[in-house]
Amino acid sequence: MRLVWQLIAIVAVSFLGGQGLMAVQDSPWLTLVVGLATAVVGVVVYRWVVRLTERRPVIEVALKGAAPALTWGTLLGLGLFGLVIVNLAFLGSYTVHGLGSPLGALGLVGFMAAAAVTEELMWRGVLFRIVEGWTGTWIALTITGLLFGLAHLLNPNATLWGAVAIAIEAGGMLTAAYVATRKLWLPIGLHLGWNIAGSAIFSTEVSGNDTPQGLLDATTQGHVLVTGGAFGPEGSLYSVVFCAVTAAIFLVVAHRRGRIVPVRRAARAEVAARLPR
């Protein structure tokens, strides 16, 4: 039942935050405030419901070390997406025409903060963490990654390839970041930096969501495997390769730290007992 109660709690925060964001979407400043508030409330509710249902310290969102992990994660997300854009620009597939909407970018930061935090709490904090306890790291990573990709098929400009790309990029890289650290702050920062770069800074489509214009007035054009087409650069082969490589690095780190939970039940219990709690 802990899975059900934890999901209900985080989904409720996500839903209510989403309704609040829709209500103030015409005001960038209010969108920023509501988005940040939703992120904070999400973490508070997660701590409360996990402590209530599992009777343990909720170390994965402990405040100690949160700031540096969030900072480095955000910088890495910004850098990875920036690397994708550099490659698209080199091929002539990304063109900047001038300044876009700085205020629009501000609102997008709030929206992406709410999305990044609630999605990481739900997918990595609840689903992956609990499924991993049942099946081990590799099976849980595969299952939750595929489900995360499939969930993006509901977006307005979704494509099957885009869903596959998201399963690899987010389902793989963000989960690997959690496995390597056993904290949610790094994947939250990574998710946030990636989404802010794609929307608020470079003004590209994010996961096929009809994303509003951000800081730059820019366009993408070219083959769908290069640009991601209507789904956005997350559907670019560049994104898939860069994120897959990053995921592999995180998983190597996790292996060296003894944080990969094996499939066998007896071995799972032994490794789980050594993980940070």
PDB file of C-alpha atoms in Angstrom:
ATOM      1  CA  MET A   1       0.000   0.000   0.000  1.00  0.00           C
ATOM      2  CA  ARG A   2       2.929   2.374   0.485  1.00  0.00           C
ATOM      3  CA  LEU A   3       3.305   2.653  -3.312  1.00  0.00           C
ATOM      4  CA  VAL A   4      -0.344   3.644  -3.685  1.00  0.00           C
ATOM      5  CA  TRP A   5      -0.348   6.220  -0.865  1.00  0.00           C
ATOM      6  CA  GLN A   6       2.910   7.791  -1.980  1.00  0.00           C
ATOM      7  CA  LEU A   7       1.739   8.054  -5.589  1.00  0.00           C
ATOM      8  CA  ILE A   8      -1.585   9.555  -4.539  1.00  0.00           C
ATOM      9  CA  ALA A   9       0.189  12.199  -2.466  1.00  0.00           C
ATOM     10  CA  ILE A  10       2.615  13.275  -5.206  1.00  0.00           C
ATOM     11  CA  VAL A  11       0.022  13.112  -7.985  1.00  0.00           C
ATOM     12  CA  ALA A  12      -2.240  15.337  -5.881  1.00  0.00           C
ATOM     13  CA  VAL A  13       0.524  17.939  -5.512  1.00  0.00           C
ATOM     14  CA  SER A  14       1.283  17.747  -9.235  1.00  0.00           C
ATOM     15  CA  PHE A  15      -2.383  18.122 -10.180  1.00  0.00           C
ATOM     16  CA  LEU A  16      -3.086  21.012  -7.841  1.00  0.00           C
ATOM     17  CA  GLY A  17       0.145  22.738  -8.838  1.00  0.00           C
ATOM     18  CA  GLY A  18      -0.748  22.281 -12.487  1.00  0.00           C
ATOM     19  CA  GLN A  19      -4.159  23.826 -11.922  1.00  0.00           C
ATOM     20  CA  GLY A  20      -2.520  26.762 -10.174  1.00  0.00           C
ATOM     21  CA  LEU A  21      -0.071  27.242 -13.030  1.00  0.00           C
ATOM     22  CA  MET A  22      -2.889  27.232 -15.572  1.00  0.00           C
ATOM     23  CA  ALA A  23      -4.757  29.834 -13.545  1.00  0.00           C
ATOM     24  CA  VAL A  24      -1.807  32.270 -13.540  1.00  0.00           C
ATOM     25  CA  GLN A  25      -0.214  31.401 -16.890  1.00  0.00           C
ATOM     26  CA  ASP A  26      -0.742  34.921 -18.219  1.00  0.00           C
ATOM     27  CA  SER A  27       1.502  36.340 -15.476  1.00  0.00           C
ATOM     28  CA  PRO A  28       5.160  35.230 -15.726  1.00  0.00           C
ATOM     29  CA  TRP A  29       5.946  36.390 -12.195  1.00  0.00           C
ATOM     30  CA  LEU A  30       3.015  34.521 -10.674  1.00  0.00           C
ATOM     31  CA  THR A  31       3.861  31.468 -12.776  1.00  0.00           C
ATOM     32  CA  LEU A  32       7.383  31.551 -11.341  1.00  0.00           C
ATOM     33  CA  VAL A  33       6.069  31.843  -7.772  1.00  0.00           C
ATOM     34  CA  VAL A  34       3.422  29.112  -8.154  1.00  0.00           C
ATOM     35  CA  GLY A  35       5.904  26.802  -9.882  1.00  0.00           C
ATOM     36  CA  LEU A  36       8.536  27.195  -7.179  1.00  0.00           C
ATOM     37  CA  ALA A  37       5.890  26.792  -4.461  1.00  0.00           C
ATOM     38  CA  THR A  38       4.668  23.574  -6.079  1.00  0.00           C
ATOM     39  CA  ALA A  39       8.238  22.243  -6.100  1.00  0.00           C
ATOM     40  CA  VAL A  40       8.744  23.021  -2.407  1.00  0.00           C
ATOM     41  CA  VAL A  41       5.368  21.590  -1.391  1.00  0.00           C
ATOM     42  CA  GLY A  42       6.133  18.468  -3.426  1.00  0.00           C
ATOM     43  CA  VAL A  43       9.313  17.783  -1.446  1.00  0.00           C
ATOM     44  CA  VAL A  44       7.576  18.475   1.887  1.00  0.00           C
ATOM     45  CA  VAL A  45       4.686  16.138   1.036  1.00  0.00           C
ATOM     46  CA  TYR A  46       7.079  13.449  -0.194  1.00  0.00           C
ATOM     47  CA  ARG A  47       9.029  13.570   3.079  1.00  0.00           C
ATOM     48  CA  TRP A  48       5.807  13.365   5.057  1.00  0.00           C
ATOM     49  CA  VAL A  49       4.182  10.480   3.174  1.00  0.00           C
ATOM     50  CA  VAL A  50       7.358   8.369   2.957  1.00  0.00           C
ATOM     51  CA  ARG A  51       8.079   8.839   6.664  1.00  0.00           C
ATOM     52  CA  LEU A  52       4.463   7.958   7.447  1.00  0.00           C
ATOM     53  CA  THR A  53       4.326   4.822   5.283  1.00  0.00           C
ATOM     54  CA  GLU A  54       7.895   3.525   5.707  1.00  0.00           C
ATOM     55  CA  ARG A  55       8.809   4.683   9.223  1.00  0.00           C
ATOM     56  CA  ARG A  56      12.344   5.787   8.340  1.00  0.00           C
ATOM     57  CA  PRO A  57      14.408   8.951   7.838  1.00  0.00           C
ATOM     58  CA  VAL A  58      13.796  10.167   4.277  1.00  0.00           C
ATOM     59  CA  ILE A  59      17.474  10.471   3.410  1.00  0.00           C
ATOM     60  CA  GLU A  60      16.910  10.784  -0.352  1.00  0.00           C
ATOM     61  CA  VAL A  61      15.620  14.329   0.132  1.00  0.00           C
ATOM     62  CA  ALA A  62      17.728  15.254   3.161  1.00  0.00           C
ATOM     63  CA  LEU A  63      18.674  18.927   3.150  1.00  0.00           C
ATOM     64  CA  LYS A  64      22.342  18.191   3.862  1.00  0.00           C
ATOM     65  CA  GLY A  65      24.176  18.355   0.534  1.00  0.00           C
ATOM     66  CA  ALA A  66      21.038  19.405  -1.344  1.00  0.00           C
ATOM     67  CA  ALA A  67      22.336  22.770  -2.587  1.00  0.00           C
ATOM     68  CA  PRO A  68      25.559  21.537  -4.229  1.00  0.00           C
ATOM     69  CA  ALA A  69      23.812  18.505  -5.735  1.00  0.00           C
ATOM     70  CA  LEU A  70      21.029  20.676  -7.169  1.00  0.00           C
ATOM     71  CA  THR A  71      23.584  23.164  -8.492  1.00  0.00           C
ATOM     72  CA  TRP A  72      25.809  20.596 -10.172  1.00  0.00           C
ATOM     73  CA  GLY A  73      22.808  18.734 -11.550  1.00  0.00           C
ATOM     74  CA  THR A  74      21.334  21.915 -13.010  1.00  0.00           C
ATOM     75  CA  LEU A  75      24.654  22.918 -14.570  1.00  0.00           C
ATOM     76  CA  LEU A  76      25.054  19.449 -16.062  1.00  0.00           C
ATOM     77  CA  GLY A  77      21.527  19.571 -17.508  1.00  0.00           C
ATOM     78  CA  LEU A  78      22.157  23.014 -18.991  1.00  0.00           C
ATOM     79  CA  GLY A  79      25.483  21.859 -20.406  1.00  0.00           C
ATOM     80  CA  LEU A  80      24.142  18.669 -21.973  1.00  0.00           C
ATOM     81  CA  PHE A  81      21.278  20.451 -23.701  1.00  0.00           C
ATOM     82  CA  GLY A  82      23.619  23.253 -24.729  1.00  0.00           C
ATOM     83  CA  LEU A  83      25.882  20.646 -26.324  1.00  0.00           C
ATOM     84  CA  VAL A  84      22.922  19.352 -28.328  1.00  0.00           C
ATOM     85  CA  ILE A  85      22.127  22.893 -29.519  1.00  0.00           C
ATOM     86  CA  VAL A  86      25.763  23.533 -30.490  1.00  0.00           C
ATOM     87  CA  ASN A  87      25.686  20.464 -32.708  1.00  0.00           C
ATOM     88  CA  LEU A  88      22.359  21.446 -34.257  1.00  0.00           C
ATOM     89  CA  ALA A  89      23.658  24.963 -34.929  1.00  0.00           C
ATOM     90  CA  PHE A  90      26.828  23.561 -36.511  1.00  0.00           C
ATOM     91  CA  LEU A  91      24.646  21.620 -38.968  1.00  0.00           C
ATOM     92  CA  GLY A  92      22.484  24.682 -39.655  1.00  0.00           C
ATOM     93  CA  SER A  93      19.502  23.077 -37.926  1.00  0.00           C
ATOM     94  CA  TYR A  94      19.188  25.679 -35.158  1.00  0.00           C
ATOM     95  CA  THR A  95      19.050  29.408 -35.963  1.00  0.00           C
ATOM     96  CA  VAL A  96      18.744  32.366 -33.591  1.00  0.00           C
ATOM     97  CA  HIS A  97      16.883  35.368 -35.033  1.00  0.00           C
ATOM     98  CA  GLY A  98      17.157  37.644 -32.022  1.00  0.00           C
ATOM     99  CA  LEU A  99      15.750  38.171 -28.547  1.00  0.00           C
ATOM    100  CA  GLY A 100      12.536  36.369 -27.735  1.00  0.00           C
ATOM    101  CA  SER A 101      10.557  36.839 -24.522  1.00  0.00           C
ATOM    102  CA  PRO A 102      12.596  37.339 -21.315  1.00  0.00           C
ATOM    103  CA  LEU A 103       9.417  37.475 -19.239  1.00  0.00           C
ATOM    104  CA  GLY A 104       8.160  34.340 -20.941  1.00  0.00           C
ATOM    105  CA  ALA A 105      11.429  32.667 -19.997  1.00  0.00           C
ATOM    106  CA  LEU A 106      10.841  33.626 -16.367  1.00  0.00           C
ATOM    107  CA  GLY A 107       7.453  31.939 -16.363  1.00  0.00           C
ATOM    108  CA  LEU A 108       8.923  28.838 -17.999  1.00  0.00           C
ATOM    109  CA  VAL A 109      11.458  28.530 -15.167  1.00  0.00           C
ATOM    110  CA  GLY A 110       8.578  28.288 -12.689  1.00  0.00           C
ATOM    111  CA  PHE A 111       6.694  25.791 -14.812  1.00  0.00           C
ATOM    112  CA  MET A 112       9.761  23.605 -15.332  1.00  0.00           C
ATOM    113  CA  ALA A 113      10.661  23.714 -11.628  1.00  0.00           C
ATOM    114  CA  ALA A 114       7.264  22.287 -10.731  1.00  0.00           C
ATOM    115  CA  ALA A 115       7.468  19.646 -13.472  1.00  0.00           C
ATOM    116  CA  ALA A 116      11.040  18.563 -12.701  1.00  0.00           C
ATOM    117  CA  VAL A 117      10.500  18.172  -8.966  1.00  0.00           C
ATOM    118  CA  THR A 118       7.119  16.432  -9.039  1.00  0.00           C
ATOM    119  CA  GLU A 119       8.177  14.083 -11.864  1.00  0.00           C
ATOM    120  CA  GLU A 120      11.394  13.089 -10.103  1.00  0.00           C
ATOM    121  CA  LEU A 121       9.575  12.524  -6.815  1.00  0.00           C
ATOM    122  CA  MET A 122       7.003  10.372  -8.584  1.00  0.00           C
ATOM    123  CA  TRP A 123       9.170   8.420 -11.026  1.00  0.00           C
ATOM    124  CA  ARG A 124      12.494   8.082  -9.244  1.00  0.00           C
ATOM    125  CA  GLY A 125      11.499   8.702  -5.626  1.00  0.00           C
ATOM    126  CA  VAL A 126       8.419   6.489  -5.531  1.00  0.00           C
ATOM    127  CA  LEU A 127       8.114   4.181  -8.547  1.00  0.00           C
ATOM    128  CA  PHE A 128      11.728   3.309  -9.283  1.00  0.00           C
ATOM    129  CA  ARG A 129      12.800   3.112  -5.639  1.00  0.00           C
ATOM    130  CA  ILE A 130       9.993   0.769  -4.621  1.00  0.00           C
ATOM    131  CA  VAL A 131      10.090  -1.384  -7.776  1.00  0.00           C
ATOM    132  CA  GLU A 132      13.869  -1.675  -7.373  1.00  0.00           C
ATOM    133  CA  GLY A 133      13.296  -3.200  -3.947  1.00  0.00           C
ATOM    134  CA  TRP A 134      11.124  -5.874  -5.580  1.00  0.00           C
ATOM    135  CA  THR A 135      13.136  -6.609  -8.725  1.00  0.00           C
ATOM    136  CA  GLY A 136      16.637  -5.139  -8.481  1.00  0.00           C
ATOM    137  CA  THR A 137      18.138  -2.123 -10.232  1.00  0.00           C
ATOM    138  CA  TRP A 138      18.275  -3.302 -13.850  1.00  0.00           C
ATOM    139  CA  ILE A 139      14.692  -4.548 -14.122  1.00  0.00           C
ATOM    140  CA  ALA A 140      13.316  -1.537 -12.265  1.00  0.00           C
ATOM    141  CA  LEU A 141      15.303   0.851 -14.477  1.00  0.00           C
ATOM    142  CA  THR A 142      13.939  -0.844 -17.603  1.00  0.00           C
ATOM    143  CA  ILE A 143      10.322  -0.965 -16.421  1.00  0.00           C
ATOM    144  CA  THR A 144      10.098   2.600 -15.103  1.00  0.00           C
ATOM    145  CA  GLY A 145      12.077   3.971 -18.050  1.00  0.00           C
ATOM    146  CA  LEU A 146       9.671   2.403 -20.548  1.00  0.00           C
ATOM    147  CA  LEU A 147       6.670   3.634 -18.571  1.00  0.00           C
ATOM    148  CA  PHE A 148       8.123   7.163 -18.432  1.00  0.00           C
ATOM    149  CA  GLY A 149       8.584   7.119 -22.204  1.00  0.00           C
ATOM    150  CA  LEU A 150       5.070   5.782 -22.796  1.00  0.00           C
ATOM    151  CA  ALA A 151       3.605   8.498 -20.559  1.00  0.00           C
ATOM    152  CA  HIS A 152       4.998  11.094 -22.981  1.00  0.00           C
ATOM    153  CA  LEU A 153       2.881   9.653 -25.790  1.00  0.00           C
ATOM    154  CA  LEU A 154       0.021  11.646 -24.236  1.00  0.00           C
ATOM    155  CA  ASN A 155       1.702  14.963 -25.145  1.00  0.00           C
ATOM    156  CA  PRO A 156       0.206  17.018 -28.012  1.00  0.00           C
ATOM    157  CA  ASN A 157       3.027  16.475 -30.549  1.00  0.00           C
ATOM    158  CA  ALA A 158       4.158  13.093 -29.265  1.00  0.00           C
ATOM    159  CA  THR A 159       5.825  10.528 -31.507  1.00  0.00           C
ATOM    160  CA  LEU A 160       6.802   6.918 -30.892  1.00  0.00           C
ATOM    161  CA  TRP A 161      10.448   7.792 -31.507  1.00  0.00           C
ATOM    162  CA  GLY A 162      10.169  10.690 -29.059  1.00  0.00           C
ATOM    163  CA  ALA A 163       8.834   8.320 -26.406  1.00  0.00           C
ATOM    164  CA  VAL A 164      11.737   5.929 -27.016  1.00  0.00           C
ATOM    165  CA  ALA A 165      14.193   8.824 -26.774  1.00  0.00           C
ATOM    166  CA  ILE A 166      12.663  10.013 -23.490  1.00  0.00           C
ATOM    167  CA  ALA A 167      12.796   6.472 -22.099  1.00  0.00           C
ATOM    168  CA  ILE A 168      16.555   6.429 -22.752  1.00  0.00           C
ATOM    169  CA  GLU A 169      17.322  10.022 -21.779  1.00  0.00           C
ATOM    170  CA  ALA A 170      15.140  10.540 -18.725  1.00  0.00           C
ATOM    171  CA  GLY A 171      14.296   6.966 -17.808  1.00  0.00           C
ATOM    172  CA  GLY A 172      17.941   6.009 -18.155  1.00  0.00           C
ATOM    173  CA  MET A 173      20.043   9.043 -17.290  1.00  0.00           C
ATOM    174  CA  LEU A 174      17.930  10.468 -14.464  1.00  0.00           C
ATOM    175  CA  THR A 175      17.432   7.068 -12.868  1.00  0.00           C
ATOM    176  CA  ALA A 176      21.166   6.368 -13.134  1.00  0.00           C
ATOM    177  CA  ALA A 177      21.872   9.694 -11.398  1.00  0.00           C
ATOM    178  CA  TYR A 178      19.656   8.597  -8.515  1.00  0.00           C
ATOM    179  CA  VAL A 179      21.253   5.130  -8.326  1.00  0.00           C
ATOM    180  CA  ALA A 180      24.752   6.639  -8.235  1.00  0.00           C
ATOM    181  CA  THR A 181      23.933   9.070  -5.408  1.00  0.00           C
ATOM    182  CA  ARG A 182      20.887   7.513  -3.719  1.00  0.00           C
ATOM    183  CA  LYS A 183      19.602  11.076  -3.416  1.00  0.00           C
ATOM    184  CA  LEU A 184      16.972  12.827  -5.539  1.00  0.00           C
ATOM    185  CA  TRP A 185      18.690  16.205  -5.680  1.00  0.00           C
ATOM    186  CA  LEU A 186      21.067  15.419  -8.552  1.00  0.00           C
ATOM    187  CA  PRO A 187      18.361  14.019 -10.869  1.00  0.00           C
ATOM    188  CA  ILE A 188      16.046  16.907  -9.935  1.00  0.00           C
ATOM    189  CA  GLY A 189      18.759  19.428 -10.852  1.00  0.00           C
ATOM    190  CA  LEU A 190      19.636  17.542 -14.029  1.00  0.00           C
ATOM    191  CA  HIS A 191      15.988  17.406 -15.080  1.00  0.00           C
ATOM    192  CA  LEU A 192      15.498  21.082 -14.239  1.00  0.00           C
ATOM    193  CA  GLY A 193      18.615  22.274 -16.074  1.00  0.00           C
ATOM    194  CA  TRP A 194      17.761  20.269 -19.175  1.00  0.00           C
ATOM    195  CA  ASN A 195      14.178  21.574 -19.316  1.00  0.00           C
ATOM    196  CA  ILE A 196      15.145  25.187 -18.581  1.00  0.00           C
ATOM    197  CA  ALA A 197      17.751  25.100 -21.339  1.00  0.00           C
ATOM    198  CA  GLY A 198      15.287  23.641 -23.829  1.00  0.00           C
ATOM    199  CA  SER A 199      12.436  26.004 -23.027  1.00  0.00           C
ATOM    200  CA  ALA A 200      13.448  29.158 -21.159  1.00  0.00           C
ATOM    201  CA  ILE A 201      16.820  29.701 -22.851  1.00  0.00           C
ATOM    202  CA  PHE A 202      16.911  28.146 -26.332  1.00  0.00           C
ATOM    203  CA  SER A 203      13.142  28.342 -27.020  1.00  0.00           C
ATOM    204  CA  THR A 204      12.801  24.841 -28.443  1.00  0.00           C
ATOM    205  CA  GLU A 205       9.909  22.436 -28.174  1.00  0.00           C
ATOM    206  CA  VAL A 206      10.051  20.363 -24.982  1.00  0.00           C
ATOM    207  CA  SER A 207       8.618  16.834 -25.197  1.00  0.00           C
ATOM    208  CA  GLY A 208       6.072  17.907 -27.812  1.00  0.00           C
ATOM    209  CA  ASN A 209       4.183  20.146 -25.373  1.00  0.00           C
ATOM    210  CA  ASP A 210       3.641  23.243 -27.586  1.00  0.00           C
ATOM    211  CA  THR A 211       6.185  25.075 -25.432  1.00  0.00           C
ATOM    212  CA  PRO A 212       5.890  28.907 -25.399  1.00  0.00           C
ATOM    213  CA  GLN A 213       8.783  31.085 -26.552  1.00  0.00           C
ATOM    214  CA  GLY A 214      11.635  31.632 -24.122  1.00  0.00           C
ATOM    215  CA  LEU A 215      14.613  34.000 -24.052  1.00  0.00           C
ATOM    216  CA  LEU A 216      15.689  33.543 -27.671  1.00  0.00           C
ATOM    217  CA  ASP A 217      13.713  33.888 -30.869  1.00  0.00           C
ATOM    218  CA  ALA A 218      14.952  30.755 -32.608  1.00  0.00           C
ATOM    219  CA  THR A 219      13.865  28.025 -35.000  1.00  0.00           C
ATOM    220  CA  THR A 220      14.938  24.475 -35.726  1.00  0.00           C
ATOM    221  CA  GLN A 221      14.830  22.858 -39.131  1.00  0.00           C
ATOM    222  CA  GLY A 222      16.189  19.707 -40.660  1.00  0.00           C
ATOM    223  CA  HIS A 223      15.821  15.935 -40.541  1.00  0.00           C
ATOM    224  CA  VAL A 224      13.687  14.661 -37.674  1.00  0.00           C
ATOM    225  CA  LEU A 225      16.485  12.423 -36.366  1.00  0.00           C
ATOM    226  CA  VAL A 226      18.690  15.512 -36.045  1.00  0.00           C
ATOM    227  CA  THR A 227      16.188  18.030 -34.683  1.00  0.00           C
ATOM    228  CA  GLY A 228      13.590  15.781 -33.099  1.00  0.00           C
ATOM    229  CA  GLY A 229      10.897  17.328 -35.286  1.00  0.00           C
ATOM    230  CA  ALA A 230       7.674  18.441 -33.601  1.00  0.00           C
ATOM    231  CA  PHE A 231       8.702  16.605 -30.424  1.00  0.00           C
ATOM    232  CA  GLY A 232      11.728  18.883 -29.973  1.00  0.00           C
ATOM    233  CA  PRO A 233      15.474  18.242 -29.576  1.00  0.00           C
ATOM    234  CA  GLU A 234      14.799  15.551 -26.989  1.00  0.00           C
ATOM    235  CA  GLY A 235      13.996  13.434 -30.043  1.00  0.00           C
ATOM    236  CA  SER A 236      17.394  14.210 -31.592  1.00  0.00           C
ATOM    237  CA  LEU A 237      19.950  11.432 -31.900  1.00  0.00           C
ATOM    238  CA  TYR A 238      22.422  13.853 -30.320  1.00  0.00           C
ATOM    239  CA  SER A 239      20.290  13.962 -27.157  1.00  0.00           C
ATOM    240  CA  VAL A 240      19.945  10.191 -27.072  1.00  0.00           C
ATOM    241  CA  VAL A 241      23.695   9.604 -27.453  1.00  0.00           C
ATOM    242  CA  PHE A 242      24.808  12.286 -24.976  1.00  0.00           C
ATOM    243  CA  CYS A 243      22.291  11.176 -22.336  1.00  0.00           C
ATOM    244  CA  ALA A 244      23.049   7.484 -22.848  1.00  0.00           C
ATOM    245  CA  VAL A 245      26.761   8.149 -22.330  1.00  0.00           C
ATOM    246  CA  THR A 246      26.008  10.174 -19.188  1.00  0.00           C
ATOM    247  CA  ALA A 247      23.759   7.391 -17.887  1.00  0.00           C
ATOM    248  CA  ALA A 248      26.525   4.841 -18.477  1.00  0.00           C
ATOM    249  CA  ILE A 249      28.969   6.972 -16.480  1.00  0.00           C
ATOM    250  CA  PHE A 250      26.525   7.258 -13.577  1.00  0.00           C
ATOM    251  CA  LEU A 251      25.928   3.498 -13.614  1.00  0.00           C
ATOM    252  CA  VAL A 252      29.671   2.793 -13.547  1.00  0.00           C
ATOM    253  CA  VAL A 253      29.936   5.089 -10.517  1.00  0.00           C
ATOM    254  CA  ALA A 254      26.977   3.306  -8.902  1.00  0.00           C
ATOM    255  CA  HIS A 255      28.615  -0.078  -9.509  1.00  0.00           C
ATOM    256  CA  ARG A 256      31.888   1.060  -7.969  1.00  0.00           C
ATOM    257  CA  ARG A 257      30.023   2.361  -4.934  1.00  0.00           C
ATOM    258  CA  GLY A 258      28.169  -0.952  -4.537  1.00  0.00           C
ATOM    259  CA  ARG A 259      24.776   0.656  -5.156  1.00  0.00           C
ATOM    260  CA  ILE A 260      23.451  -1.637  -7.896  1.00  0.00           C
ATOM    261  CA  VAL A 261      20.749  -3.822  -6.351  1.00  0.00           C
ATOM    262  CA  PRO A 262      20.893  -7.360  -7.854  1.00  0.00           C
ATOM    263  CA  VAL A 263      17.948  -9.432  -9.064  1.00  0.00           C
ATOM    264  CA  ARG A 264      18.361 -12.322  -6.624  1.00  0.00           C
ATOM    265  CA  ARG A 265      16.267 -11.835  -3.475  1.00  0.00           C
ATOM    266  CA  ALA A 266      18.936 -12.779  -0.931  1.00  0.00           C
ATOM    267  CA  ALA A 267      21.516 -10.573  -2.614  1.00  0.00           C
ATOM    268  CA  ARG A 268      18.983  -7.742  -2.855  1.00  0.00           C
ATOM    269  CA  ALA A 269      18.480  -7.755   0.897  1.00  0.00           C
ATOM    270  CA  GLU A 270      22.220  -7.717   1.505  1.00  0.00           C
ATOM    271  CA  VAL A 271      22.856  -4.764  -0.820  1.00  0.00           C
ATOM    272  CA  ALA A 272      19.771  -2.866   0.347  1.00  0.00           C
ATOM    273  CA  ALA A 273      21.041  -3.056   3.917  1.00  0.00           C
ATOM    274  CA  ARG A 274      24.225  -1.207   2.859  1.00  0.00           C
ATOM    275  CA  LEU A 275      22.505   1.586   0.915  1.00  0.00           C
ATOM    276  CA  PRO A 276      22.194   5.069   2.463  1.00  0.00           C
ATOM    277  CA  ARG A 277      19.092   5.335   4.633  1.00  0.00           C
TER     278      ARG A 277
END
